[in-house]
CSV table of C-alpha atoms and ligand atoms in Angstrom, one decimal:
chain,number,residue,atom,x,y,z
G,1,MET,CA,-43.0,-8.3,2.5
G,2,THR,CA,-44.5,-11.7,1.8
G,3,ALA,CA,-44.0,-14.2,-1.1
G,4,GLU,CA,-47.2,-13.4,-3.0
G,5,ASN,CA,-46.0,-9.9,-3.6
G,6,LEU,CA,-43.0,-11.5,-5.2
G,7,THR,CA,-45.0,-14.0,-7.3
G,8,SER,CA,-47.5,-11.3,-8.3
G,9,GLY,CA,-44.6,-9.4,-9.8
G,10,ARG,CA,-45.5,-6.4,-7.7
G,11,ILE,CA,-42.0,-6.3,-6.4
G,12,GLN,CA,-38.7,-7.1,-8.1
G,13,ILE,CA,-35.8,-8.3,-6.0
G,14,ALA,CA,-32.5,-6.6,-7.0
G,15,MET,CA,-30.1,-9.4,-6.1
G,16,GLY,CA,-26.8,-8.0,-4.9
G,17,LEU,CA,-28.5,-4.6,-4.9
G,18,GLN,CA,-27.5,-4.3,-8.6
G,19,ASP,CA,-28.4,-0.8,-10.0
G,20,VAL,CA,-30.1,0.1,-6.7
G,21,VAL,CA,-29.5,3.7,-5.8
G,22,VAL,CA,-29.5,4.0,-1.9
G,23,ASP,CA,-28.1,7.5,-1.3
G,24,GLU,CA,-26.4,10.5,-2.7
G,25,SER,CA,-22.6,11.0,-2.4
G,26,LYS,CA,-20.2,13.7,-3.5
G,27,ILE,CA,-17.1,11.5,-3.1
G,28,CYS,CA,-16.8,9.4,-6.2
G,29,PHE,CA,-18.3,9.2,-9.7
G,30,ILE,CA,-18.1,6.1,-11.8
G,31,ASP,CA,-19.4,5.7,-15.4
G,32,GLY,CA,-19.0,2.1,-16.2
G,33,LYS,CA,-19.5,2.4,-19.9
G,34,LEU,CA,-17.3,5.4,-20.9
G,35,PRO,CA,-15.5,4.4,-18.6
G,36,LYS,CA,-14.8,7.3,-16.2
G,37,LEU,CA,-13.7,7.5,-12.5
G,38,LEU,CA,-13.7,10.7,-10.6
G,39,TYR,CA,-12.7,11.5,-7.0
G,40,TYR,CA,-14.6,14.7,-6.0
G,41,GLY,CA,-14.8,15.5,-9.8
G,42,TYR,CA,-11.1,15.0,-10.5
G,43,ASN,CA,-10.3,12.3,-13.2
G,44,ILE,CA,-8.4,9.3,-11.7
G,45,LEU,CA,-6.0,9.3,-14.6
G,46,GLU,CA,-4.8,12.8,-13.7
G,47,LEU,CA,-4.8,12.1,-10.0
G,48,ALA,CA,-2.8,8.9,-10.4
G,49,GLU,CA,0.0,10.5,-12.4
G,50,ASN,CA,0.2,13.9,-10.5
G,51,CYS,CA,-0.8,13.3,-6.9
G,52,SER,CA,0.7,11.6,-3.8
G,53,TYR,CA,-1.5,9.5,-1.6
G,54,GLU,CA,-1.3,12.2,1.0
G,55,GLU,CA,-3.0,14.6,-1.5
G,56,ILE,CA,-5.7,12.1,-2.1
G,57,VAL,CA,-6.3,11.6,1.6
G,58,HIS,CA,-6.8,15.4,1.9
G,59,LEU,CA,-9.1,15.3,-1.1
G,60,LEU,CA,-11.2,12.4,0.3
G,61,LEU,CA,-11.4,13.7,3.9
G,62,LYS,CA,-11.8,17.4,3.1
G,63,GLY,CA,-13.3,17.4,-0.3
G,64,LYS,CA,-10.6,19.4,-2.0
G,65,LEU,CA,-7.0,19.0,-3.3
G,66,PRO,CA,-4.6,20.6,-0.8
G,67,THR,CA,-2.5,23.7,-1.3
G,68,LYS,CA,1.2,23.3,-0.6
G,69,ALA,CA,0.7,24.5,2.9
G,70,GLU,CA,-2.3,22.2,3.4
G,71,LEU,CA,-0.4,19.2,2.0
G,72,ALA,CA,2.5,19.9,4.5
G,73,ALA,CA,-0.1,20.1,7.3
G,74,ILE,CA,-1.8,16.8,6.5
G,75,SER,CA,1.5,15.1,5.9
G,76,LYS,CA,2.6,16.2,9.3
G,77,GLU,CA,-0.6,15.0,10.9
G,78,LEU,CA,-0.2,11.5,9.2
G,79,ILE,CA,3.5,11.3,10.4
G,80,GLU,CA,2.5,12.4,13.9
G,81,ALA,CA,-0.3,9.8,14.0
G,82,ARG,CA,2.2,7.0,13.3
G,83,GLY,CA,3.4,4.7,16.1
G,84,LEU,CA,1.5,1.5,16.6
G,85,PRO,CA,0.6,0.9,20.3
G,86,ALA,CA,2.7,-1.8,22.0
G,87,ASP,CA,-0.2,-4.1,22.8
G,88,VAL,CA,-1.3,-4.1,19.1
G,89,LEU,CA,2.2,-4.9,18.0
G,90,ASP,CA,2.2,-7.7,20.6
G,91,THR,CA,-1.1,-9.1,19.1
G,92,ILE,CA,0.5,-9.1,15.6
G,93,ARG,CA,3.6,-10.8,16.9
G,94,LYS,CA,1.6,-13.5,18.7
G,95,ALA,CA,-0.6,-14.2,15.7
G,96,PRO,CA,-0.1,-17.8,14.5
G,97,LYS,CA,2.1,-18.1,11.4
G,98,SER,CA,-0.9,-20.0,9.8
G,99,SER,CA,-3.1,-17.0,10.3
G,100,ILE,CA,-4.3,-15.0,7.3
G,101,PRO,CA,-2.8,-11.4,7.0
G,102,MET,CA,-6.3,-9.9,6.4
G,103,ASP,CA,-7.5,-11.5,9.6
G,104,VAL,CA,-4.5,-10.1,11.5
G,105,LEU,CA,-5.2,-6.6,10.0
G,106,ARG,CA,-8.9,-6.9,11.0
G,107,THR,CA,-8.0,-7.9,14.5
G,108,ALA,CA,-5.3,-5.2,15.0
G,109,VAL,CA,-7.6,-2.5,13.7
G,110,SER,CA,-10.4,-3.6,16.0
G,111,GLN,CA,-7.9,-3.5,18.9
G,112,LEU,CA,-6.8,0.1,18.0
G,113,ALA,CA,-10.2,1.3,19.4
G,114,LEU,CA,-9.1,0.1,22.9
G,115,THR,CA,-6.2,2.5,22.8
G,116,ASP,CA,-8.1,5.5,21.4
G,117,PRO,CA,-8.8,8.0,24.2
G,118,LYS,CA,-12.2,8.8,22.6
G,119,PRO,CA,-13.2,6.0,20.3
G,120,ASN,CA,-16.8,7.1,20.1
G,121,ASP,CA,-16.1,10.8,19.6
G,122,ASP,CA,-18.4,11.5,16.6
G,123,THR,CA,-17.8,15.2,16.3
G,124,PRO,CA,-16.3,16.2,12.9
G,125,GLU,CA,-12.9,16.8,14.6
G,126,GLY,CA,-13.2,13.4,16.3
G,127,ARG,CA,-14.0,11.6,13.0
G,128,TYR,CA,-11.2,13.4,11.2
G,129,ARG,CA,-8.7,12.5,13.9
G,130,LYS,CA,-9.7,8.8,13.8
G,131,ALA,CA,-9.5,8.8,10.0
G,132,ILE,CA,-6.0,10.2,10.1
G,133,ARG,CA,-5.0,7.7,12.8
G,134,LEU,CA,-6.3,4.7,10.9
G,135,THR,CA,-4.8,5.8,7.6
G,136,ALA,CA,-1.4,6.4,9.4
G,137,LEU,CA,-1.4,3.0,11.2
G,138,PHE,CA,-2.6,0.6,8.4
G,139,PRO,CA,0.9,0.4,6.8
G,140,GLU,CA,2.5,-0.3,10.2
G,141,ILE,CA,0.1,-3.2,10.9
G,142,VAL,CA,0.6,-4.8,7.5
G,143,ALA,CA,4.4,-4.4,7.6
G,144,ALA,CA,4.8,-5.6,11.2
G,145,ASP,CA,2.8,-8.7,10.3
G,146,TYR,CA,4.8,-9.3,7.1
G,147,ARG,CA,8.0,-9.1,9.1
G,148,ALA,CA,6.8,-11.1,12.1
G,149,ARG,CA,6.0,-14.0,9.7
G,150,ARG,CA,9.6,-14.0,8.7
G,151,GLY,CA,11.0,-13.8,12.2
G,152,LEU,CA,11.9,-10.1,11.9
G,153,ASP,CA,11.2,-7.3,14.3
G,154,ALA,CA,9.0,-4.5,13.3
G,155,VAL,CA,10.8,-1.5,11.9
G,156,LYS,CA,10.3,2.0,13.4
G,157,ASN,CA,8.8,4.6,11.2
G,158,ASN,CA,11.1,7.0,9.3
G,159,PRO,CA,9.8,10.5,9.9
G,160,ARG,CA,11.7,11.8,6.8
G,161,LEU,CA,9.6,9.6,4.5
G,162,GLY,CA,6.2,10.1,3.1
G,163,HIS,CA,3.4,7.6,3.2
G,164,ALA,CA,4.3,5.3,0.4
G,165,ALA,CA,8.1,5.5,1.0
G,166,ASN,CA,7.6,4.9,4.7
G,167,PHE,CA,5.4,1.8,4.0
G,168,MET,CA,8.2,0.3,1.8
G,169,TRP,CA,10.7,1.2,4.6
G,170,LEU,CA,8.6,-0.5,7.2
G,171,LEU,CA,8.4,-3.7,5.0
G,172,HIS,CA,12.1,-4.0,4.2
G,173,GLY,CA,13.9,-1.9,6.8
G,174,LYS,CA,15.6,0.1,4.1
G,175,GLU,CA,14.7,2.9,1.7
G,176,ALA,CA,13.2,1.8,-1.6
G,177,GLY,CA,14.3,3.3,-4.8
G,178,PRO,CA,12.3,6.2,-6.5
G,179,PHE,CA,10.6,3.9,-9.0
G,180,VAL,CA,9.3,1.5,-6.4
G,181,VAL,CA,8.1,4.4,-4.2
G,182,LYS,CA,6.4,6.0,-7.2
G,183,THR,CA,4.7,2.7,-8.2
G,184,MET,CA,3.4,2.1,-4.7
G,185,ASP,CA,2.2,5.8,-4.4
G,186,VAL,CA,0.3,5.4,-7.7
G,187,ALA,CA,-1.2,2.1,-6.6
G,188,LEU,CA,-2.3,3.7,-3.3
G,189,VAL,CA,-3.9,6.6,-5.2
G,190,LEU,CA,-5.7,4.2,-7.6
G,191,HIS,CA,-7.1,1.9,-4.8
G,192,ALA,CA,-8.2,4.7,-2.4
G,193,GLU,CA,-11.8,5.1,-3.3
G,194,HIS,CA,-14.5,3.6,-5.5
G,195,SER,CA,-18.0,4.7,-4.4
G,196,PHE,CA,-20.5,2.2,-2.9
G,197,ASN,CA,-18.4,-1.0,-3.4
G,198,ALA,CA,-19.0,-3.9,-1.1
G,199,SER,CA,-16.5,-2.9,1.6
G,200,THR,CA,-17.4,0.8,1.6
G,201,PHE,CA,-21.1,0.0,1.7
G,202,THR,CA,-20.4,-2.3,4.7
G,203,ALA,CA,-18.7,0.7,6.4
G,204,ARG,CA,-21.7,2.9,5.6
G,205,VAL,CA,-24.2,0.4,7.0
G,206,ILE,CA,-22.3,0.2,10.3
G,207,ALA,CA,-21.8,4.0,10.3
G,208,ALA,CA,-25.6,4.4,9.7
G,209,THR,CA,-26.3,2.8,13.1
G,210,LEU,CA,-24.2,5.7,14.6
G,211,SER,CA,-21.6,3.1,15.6
G,212,ASP,CA,-17.9,4.2,15.6
G,213,MET,CA,-15.3,4.5,12.8
G,214,TYR,CA,-13.3,1.6,14.2
G,215,SER,CA,-16.3,-0.7,14.0
G,216,ALA,CA,-17.1,0.5,10.5
G,217,VAL,CA,-13.5,0.0,9.2
G,218,THR,CA,-13.2,-3.4,10.9
G,219,GLY,CA,-16.4,-4.5,9.1
G,220,ALA,CA,-15.0,-3.1,5.8
G,221,ILE,CA,-11.8,-5.1,6.1
G,222,GLY,CA,-13.9,-8.3,6.5
G,223,ALA,CA,-15.8,-7.4,3.3
G,224,LEU,CA,-12.6,-6.5,1.3
G,225,LYS,CA,-11.0,-9.9,2.2
G,226,GLY,CA,-13.5,-11.8,0.0
G,227,PRO,CA,-12.1,-13.1,-3.4
G,228,LEU,CA,-15.0,-11.5,-5.3
G,229,HIS,CA,-13.8,-8.1,-4.0
G,230,GLY,CA,-10.3,-7.1,-2.7
G,231,GLY,CA,-9.1,-10.7,-2.4
G,232,ALA,CA,-9.1,-11.0,-6.2
G,233,ASN,CA,-5.5,-9.6,-6.6
G,234,GLU,CA,-4.1,-12.6,-4.6
G,235,GLY,CA,-6.3,-14.8,-6.9
G,236,VAL,CA,-4.7,-13.2,-10.0
G,237,ILE,CA,-1.2,-14.0,-9.0
G,238,LYS,CA,-2.2,-17.6,-8.0
G,239,THR,CA,-3.6,-17.9,-11.5
G,240,LEU,CA,-0.4,-16.6,-13.2
G,241,LEU,CA,1.7,-18.9,-11.0
G,242,GLU,CA,-0.5,-21.9,-11.8
G,243,ILE,CA,-0.4,-21.2,-15.5
G,244,GLY,CA,3.4,-20.9,-15.3
G,245,ASP,CA,4.3,-19.3,-18.6
G,246,ALA,CA,2.8,-17.5,-21.7
G,247,SER,CA,2.7,-20.7,-23.8
G,248,LYS,CA,0.2,-22.3,-21.4
G,249,VAL,CA,-2.2,-19.3,-21.2
G,250,GLU,CA,-4.5,-20.3,-24.0
G,251,PRO,CA,-5.0,-24.0,-23.1
G,252,TRP,CA,-5.5,-23.1,-19.5
G,253,ILE,CA,-8.1,-20.4,-20.2
G,254,LEU,CA,-9.9,-22.5,-22.7
G,255,GLU,CA,-10.1,-25.4,-20.3
G,256,LYS,CA,-11.2,-23.3,-17.3
G,257,THR,CA,-13.8,-21.3,-19.1
G,258,LYS,CA,-15.7,-24.4,-20.2
G,259,ASP,CA,-17.2,-24.3,-16.7
G,260,LYS,CA,-20.0,-21.7,-16.8
G,261,GLY,CA,-19.5,-21.0,-13.1
G,262,PHE,CA,-15.8,-20.3,-13.4
G,263,ARG,CA,-14.7,-16.8,-12.5
G,264,LEU,CA,-11.3,-15.6,-13.7
G,265,MET,CA,-9.9,-13.4,-10.9
G,266,GLY,CA,-9.2,-9.8,-11.9
G,267,PHE,CA,-11.8,-9.8,-14.7
G,268,GLY,CA,-15.4,-8.5,-14.8
G,269,HIS,CA,-17.0,-5.8,-12.6
G,270,ARG,CA,-20.4,-5.0,-11.4
G,271,VAL,CA,-20.2,-1.4,-12.7
G,272,TYR,CA,-17.5,-1.3,-15.4
G,273,LYS,CA,-18.6,-2.9,-18.7
G,274,ALA,CA,-15.4,-1.7,-20.4
G,275,LEU,CA,-11.8,-1.5,-19.2
G,276,ASP,CA,-11.5,-0.2,-15.6
G,277,PRO,CA,-9.5,3.0,-15.9
G,278,ARG,CA,-7.4,2.0,-13.0
G,279,ALA,CA,-6.3,-1.1,-14.9
G,280,VAL,CA,-5.1,1.1,-17.8
G,281,VAL,CA,-2.6,2.8,-15.4
G,282,LEU,CA,-1.7,-0.4,-13.5
G,283,LYS,CA,-1.0,-2.1,-16.9
G,284,LYS,CA,1.6,0.5,-17.6
G,285,TYR,CA,3.2,0.1,-14.2
G,286,SER,CA,3.1,-3.7,-14.5
G,287,GLU,CA,5.1,-3.3,-17.7
G,288,LYS,CA,7.5,-0.8,-16.2
G,289,SER,CA,8.0,-2.9,-13.0
G,290,GLY,CA,8.7,-5.9,-15.2
G,291,LYS,CA,11.4,-4.0,-17.2
G,292,GLU,CA,12.8,-2.5,-14.0
G,293,ALA,CA,13.1,-6.0,-12.4
G,294,GLY,CA,14.1,-7.8,-15.6
G,295,ILE,CA,11.1,-10.2,-15.1
G,296,THR,CA,8.6,-9.5,-17.9
G,297,LYS,CA,6.9,-12.9,-18.0
G,298,TRP,CA,4.1,-12.0,-15.6
G,299,PHE,CA,3.2,-8.9,-17.6
G,300,GLU,CA,3.4,-10.7,-20.9
G,301,MET,CA,1.1,-13.5,-19.6
G,302,SER,CA,-1.3,-10.9,-18.3
G,303,VAL,CA,-1.5,-9.2,-21.7
G,304,LYS,CA,-2.2,-12.6,-23.3
G,305,ILE,CA,-5.0,-13.3,-20.9
G,306,GLU,CA,-6.4,-9.9,-21.4
G,307,GLU,CA,-6.4,-10.4,-25.2
G,308,MET,CA,-8.2,-13.8,-24.9
G,309,MET,CA,-10.9,-12.5,-22.5
G,310,LYS,CA,-11.5,-9.4,-24.6
G,311,THR,CA,-12.2,-11.4,-27.8
G,312,ARG,CA,-14.7,-13.8,-26.2
G,313,GLU,CA,-18.3,-13.8,-27.4
G,314,LYS,CA,-19.1,-11.9,-24.2
G,315,PRO,CA,-15.9,-9.8,-23.7
G,316,LEU,CA,-14.6,-9.4,-20.2
G,317,TYR,CA,-12.1,-6.7,-19.2
G,318,PRO,CA,-9.5,-6.5,-16.5
G,319,ASN,CA,-10.5,-4.7,-13.3
G,320,VAL,CA,-8.2,-3.0,-10.8
G,321,ASP,CA,-7.0,-6.3,-9.4
G,322,PHE,CA,-5.7,-7.8,-12.6
G,323,TYR,CA,-2.5,-5.8,-13.3
G,324,SER,CA,-1.9,-4.8,-9.7
G,325,ALA,CA,-1.0,-8.5,-9.1
G,326,SER,CA,1.9,-8.6,-11.6
G,327,THR,CA,3.0,-5.1,-10.6
G,328,TYR,CA,3.3,-6.0,-6.9
G,329,TYR,CA,4.9,-9.4,-7.6
G,330,THR,CA,7.6,-8.0,-9.8
G,331,MET,CA,8.2,-5.4,-7.1
G,332,GLY,CA,9.1,-8.4,-4.9
G,333,LEU,CA,6.0,-8.2,-2.7
G,334,PRO,CA,4.5,-11.6,-1.6
G,335,PRO,CA,0.9,-12.5,-2.6
G,336,GLU,CA,-0.3,-12.7,1.0
G,337,ILE,CA,0.0,-8.9,1.4
G,338,PHE,CA,-1.7,-7.9,-1.9
G,339,THR,CA,-5.1,-7.5,-0.3
G,340,PRO,CA,-3.7,-5.9,2.8
G,341,ILE,CA,-2.1,-3.3,0.5
G,342,PHE,CA,-5.5,-2.7,-1.1
G,343,ALA,CA,-6.8,-2.0,2.5
G,344,VAL,CA,-3.8,0.3,3.3
G,345,SER,CA,-5.1,2.5,0.4
G,346,ARG,CA,-8.9,2.1,0.8
G,347,VAL,CA,-9.0,3.0,4.5
G,348,ALA,CA,-9.1,6.7,3.5
G,349,GLY,CA,-12.1,6.0,1.3
G,350,TRP,CA,-13.9,4.0,3.9
G,351,CYS,CA,-13.3,6.8,6.5
G,352,ALA,CA,-14.5,9.5,4.0
G,353,HIS,CA,-17.7,7.5,3.5
G,354,VAL,CA,-18.3,7.0,7.3
G,355,ILE,CA,-18.0,10.8,7.7
G,356,GLU,CA,-20.3,11.5,4.8
G,357,GLN,CA,-22.9,8.9,6.0
G,358,GLN,CA,-23.0,10.3,9.5
G,359,SER,CA,-23.2,13.9,8.1
G,360,HIS,CA,-26.7,13.2,6.7
G,361,ASN,CA,-27.6,9.9,8.2
G,362,ARG,CA,-30.6,7.5,8.0
G,363,LEU,CA,-30.4,4.0,9.4
G,364,ILE,CA,-29.9,1.5,6.5
G,365,ARG,CA,-32.5,-1.2,6.8
G,366,PRO,CA,-33.7,-2.9,3.5
G,367,ASP,CA,-36.6,-5.3,3.3
G,368,CYS,CA,-36.8,-8.9,1.9
G,369,ALA,CA,-39.4,-11.0,0.2
G,370,TYR,CA,-40.4,-13.6,2.9
G,371,THR,CA,-40.7,-17.1,1.3
G,372,GLY,CA,-40.8,-19.2,4.6
G,373,ALA,CA,-43.9,-20.9,6.2
G,374,MET,CA,-46.7,-18.7,7.6
G,375,ASP,CA,-48.5,-19.0,11.0
G,376,VAL,CA,-47.3,-22.6,11.9
G,377,PRO,CA,-49.1,-24.0,14.9
G,378,PHE,CA,-46.8,-24.3,17.9
G,379,VAL,CA,-46.1,-27.8,19.3
G,380,PRO,CA,-44.6,-28.1,22.8
G,381,ILE,CA,-41.3,-30.0,22.9
G,382,ASP,CA,-42.7,-33.1,24.6
G,383,LYS,CA,-45.1,-33.6,21.7
G,384,ARG,CA,-42.5,-33.1,18.8
Y,1,SDX,C1,-13.1,-5.1,-6.9
Y,1,SDX,O1,-17.4,-2.8,-6.8
Y,1,SDX,C2,-16.3,-2.2,-6.8
Y,1,SDX,O2,-16.1,-1.1,-7.1
Y,1,SDX,C3,-15.1,-3.2,-6.5
Y,1,SDX,C4,-13.8,-2.7,-6.7
Y,1,SDX,C5,-13.4,-1.5,-5.8
Y,1,SDX,O3,-12.5,-0.7,-6.2
Y,1,SDX,O4,-13.9,-1.5,-4.7
Y,1,SDX,O5,-13.7,-2.3,-8.1
Y,1,SDX,C6,-12.7,-3.7,-6.5
Y,1,SDX,O6,-13.7,-5.8,-6.1
Y,1,SDX,C7,-13.0,-5.5,-8.3
Y,1,SDX,C8,-13.6,-6.9,-8.6
Y,1,SDX,C9,-12.6,-8.0,-8.1
Y,1,SDX,N1,-13.2,-9.3,-8.2
Y,1,SDX,C10,-12.8,-10.2,-9.2
Y,1,SDX,O7,-11.9,-10.0,-10.0
Y,1,SDX,C11,-13.4,-11.6,-9.1
Y,1,SDX,C12,-13.8,-12.0,-10.4
Y,1,SDX,N2,-15.0,-11.2,-10.9
Y,1,SDX,C13,-16.3,-11.7,-10.9
Y,1,SDX,O8,-16.5,-12.6,-9.8
Y,1,SDX,C14,-17.4,-10.7,-11.1
Y,1,SDX,O9,-17.0,-10.0,-12.3
Y,1,SDX,C15,-17.7,-9.7,-10.0
Y,1,SDX,C16,-17.9,-10.3,-8.7
Y,1,SDX,C17,-16.6,-8.7,-9.9
Y,1,SDX,C18,-18.9,-8.9,-10.5
Y,1,SDX,O10,-19.9,-9.9,-10.5
Y,1,SDX,P1,-21.4,-9.6,-10.9
Y,1,SDX,O11,-21.7,-8.2,-11.3
Y,1,SDX,O12,-22.3,-10.2,-9.9
Y,1,SDX,O13,-21.5,-10.4,-12.3
Y,1,SDX,P2,-21.9,-12.0,-12.4
Y,1,SDX,O14,-21.0,-12.8,-11.6
Y,1,SDX,O15,-23.4,-12.1,-12.2
Y,1,SDX,O16,-21.5,-12.3,-13.9
Y,1,SDX,C19,-22.2,-11.6,-15.0
Y,1,SDX,C20,-21.8,-12.4,-16.3
Y,1,SDX,C21,-22.0,-13.9,-16.1
Y,1,SDX,O17,-22.2,-14.4,-17.4
Y,1,SDX,P3,-23.7,-14.9,-17.8
Y,1,SDX,O18,-24.1,-15.8,-16.7
Y,1,SDX,O19,-24.5,-13.6,-17.8
Y,1,SDX,O20,-23.5,-15.5,-19.1
Y,1,SDX,O21,-20.4,-12.1,-16.5
Y,1,SDX,C22,-19.7,-13.3,-16.4
Y,1,SDX,C23,-20.6,-14.3,-15.7
Y,1,SDX,O22,-20.3,-15.6,-16.1
Y,1,SDX,N3,-18.5,-13.0,-15.6
Y,1,SDX,C24,-17.4,-13.7,-15.6
Y,1,SDX,C25,-16.5,-13.0,-14.7
Y,1,SDX,N4,-17.1,-12.0,-14.2
Y,1,SDX,C26,-18.4,-12.0,-14.8
Y,1,SDX,N5,-17.1,-14.9,-16.2
Y,1,SDX,C27,-15.8,-15.3,-15.9
Y,1,SDX,N6,-14.9,-14.7,-15.1
Y,1,SDX,C28,-15.2,-13.6,-14.5
Y,1,SDX,N7,-14.3,-13.0,-13.7
């Protein structure tokens, strides 16, 4: 496609692929105006309050909510798939303390392919097995890295505990209370899937070359790390810590938003032009976590920021990252694992999309409007 097509107006460039429909999908529906978010037709607000993450993994990978027997079966599969290979644990332990947790996660996940007996098995059974293995092992990678940075050995899985409870066990080496487990489970449900977002679309592009699930998920981790995507939750807590307390919210926001290019982490969204339904639920858990921990300032500051941004000339609303930050922080989780927690949840969504992409595949290869020079005469190096 050459430049004159562009200047003649015959083609329009959709920067960032905004509003470009590239495929069909049954996995997730988003209406950014209502707003509404459905996983396989089920409303996220009902799923978040009534389902465990294991039920959502079943929904995403099999397209239906499980019966009790099916839930027991997939829970058993996830528990049996636990157990990080020793060489991956070694890589995590040897990572420099200055390394970034998302880089450690990306490296460890890539290395998992080396210990998979059939990494390129792209039969439906093979893809499902790898999806379960990846979903089961993400919490161990994140927790082992979290503990290694504090000079602590990795904790062995607790086979009595479900996914969210075992993740908290792996982090702290002891069982978390029911409220903390429920909060983590709700957060994992809310972050599990979100249609063709940047990291999921990355996974689909890689899957569309018929490459393997480990490669697709490794690429997705790289995309999620970015502050415009999953990295925003760490940006939100940095904002709250920089502001310091509720009395400083207004002057800080007024000062920062003078710069047109400023982007307040946790606000705005390519699709939602109203309040992200996930933020509605996380706001409740941020308040509950604050009350539970006796530290309400981060929630109160967040509400003040939300009020300010909502009453601007061009209102902006919180997205999923905004209230997850104060929720995790009052649960005692350190900012550096906020985005890895997002990945612990989203891995199931990424795998579901890899499976869907490869079930009716076409190589993803867009075009561009070429604006460079044309037919430049070649000059040998001794004449340049
Ligand atoms: C996630 O896609 C998904 O589904 C992602 C996700 C998922 O579950 O996978 O929902 C998870 O990534 C949520 C988003 C997390 N990112 C952030 O919180 C980073 C801060 N947000 C922005 O950078 C921005 O809102 C994006 C990146 C999320 C969306 O960017 P767009 O669609 O490219 O919008 P834009 O940057 O072109 O801004 C459009 C307008 C601009 O104003 P005008 O120039 O039209 O006057 O909105 C303004 C922007 O100034 N704007 C913001 C803003 N976000 C948009 N202004 C200040 N702060 C912001 N955060």
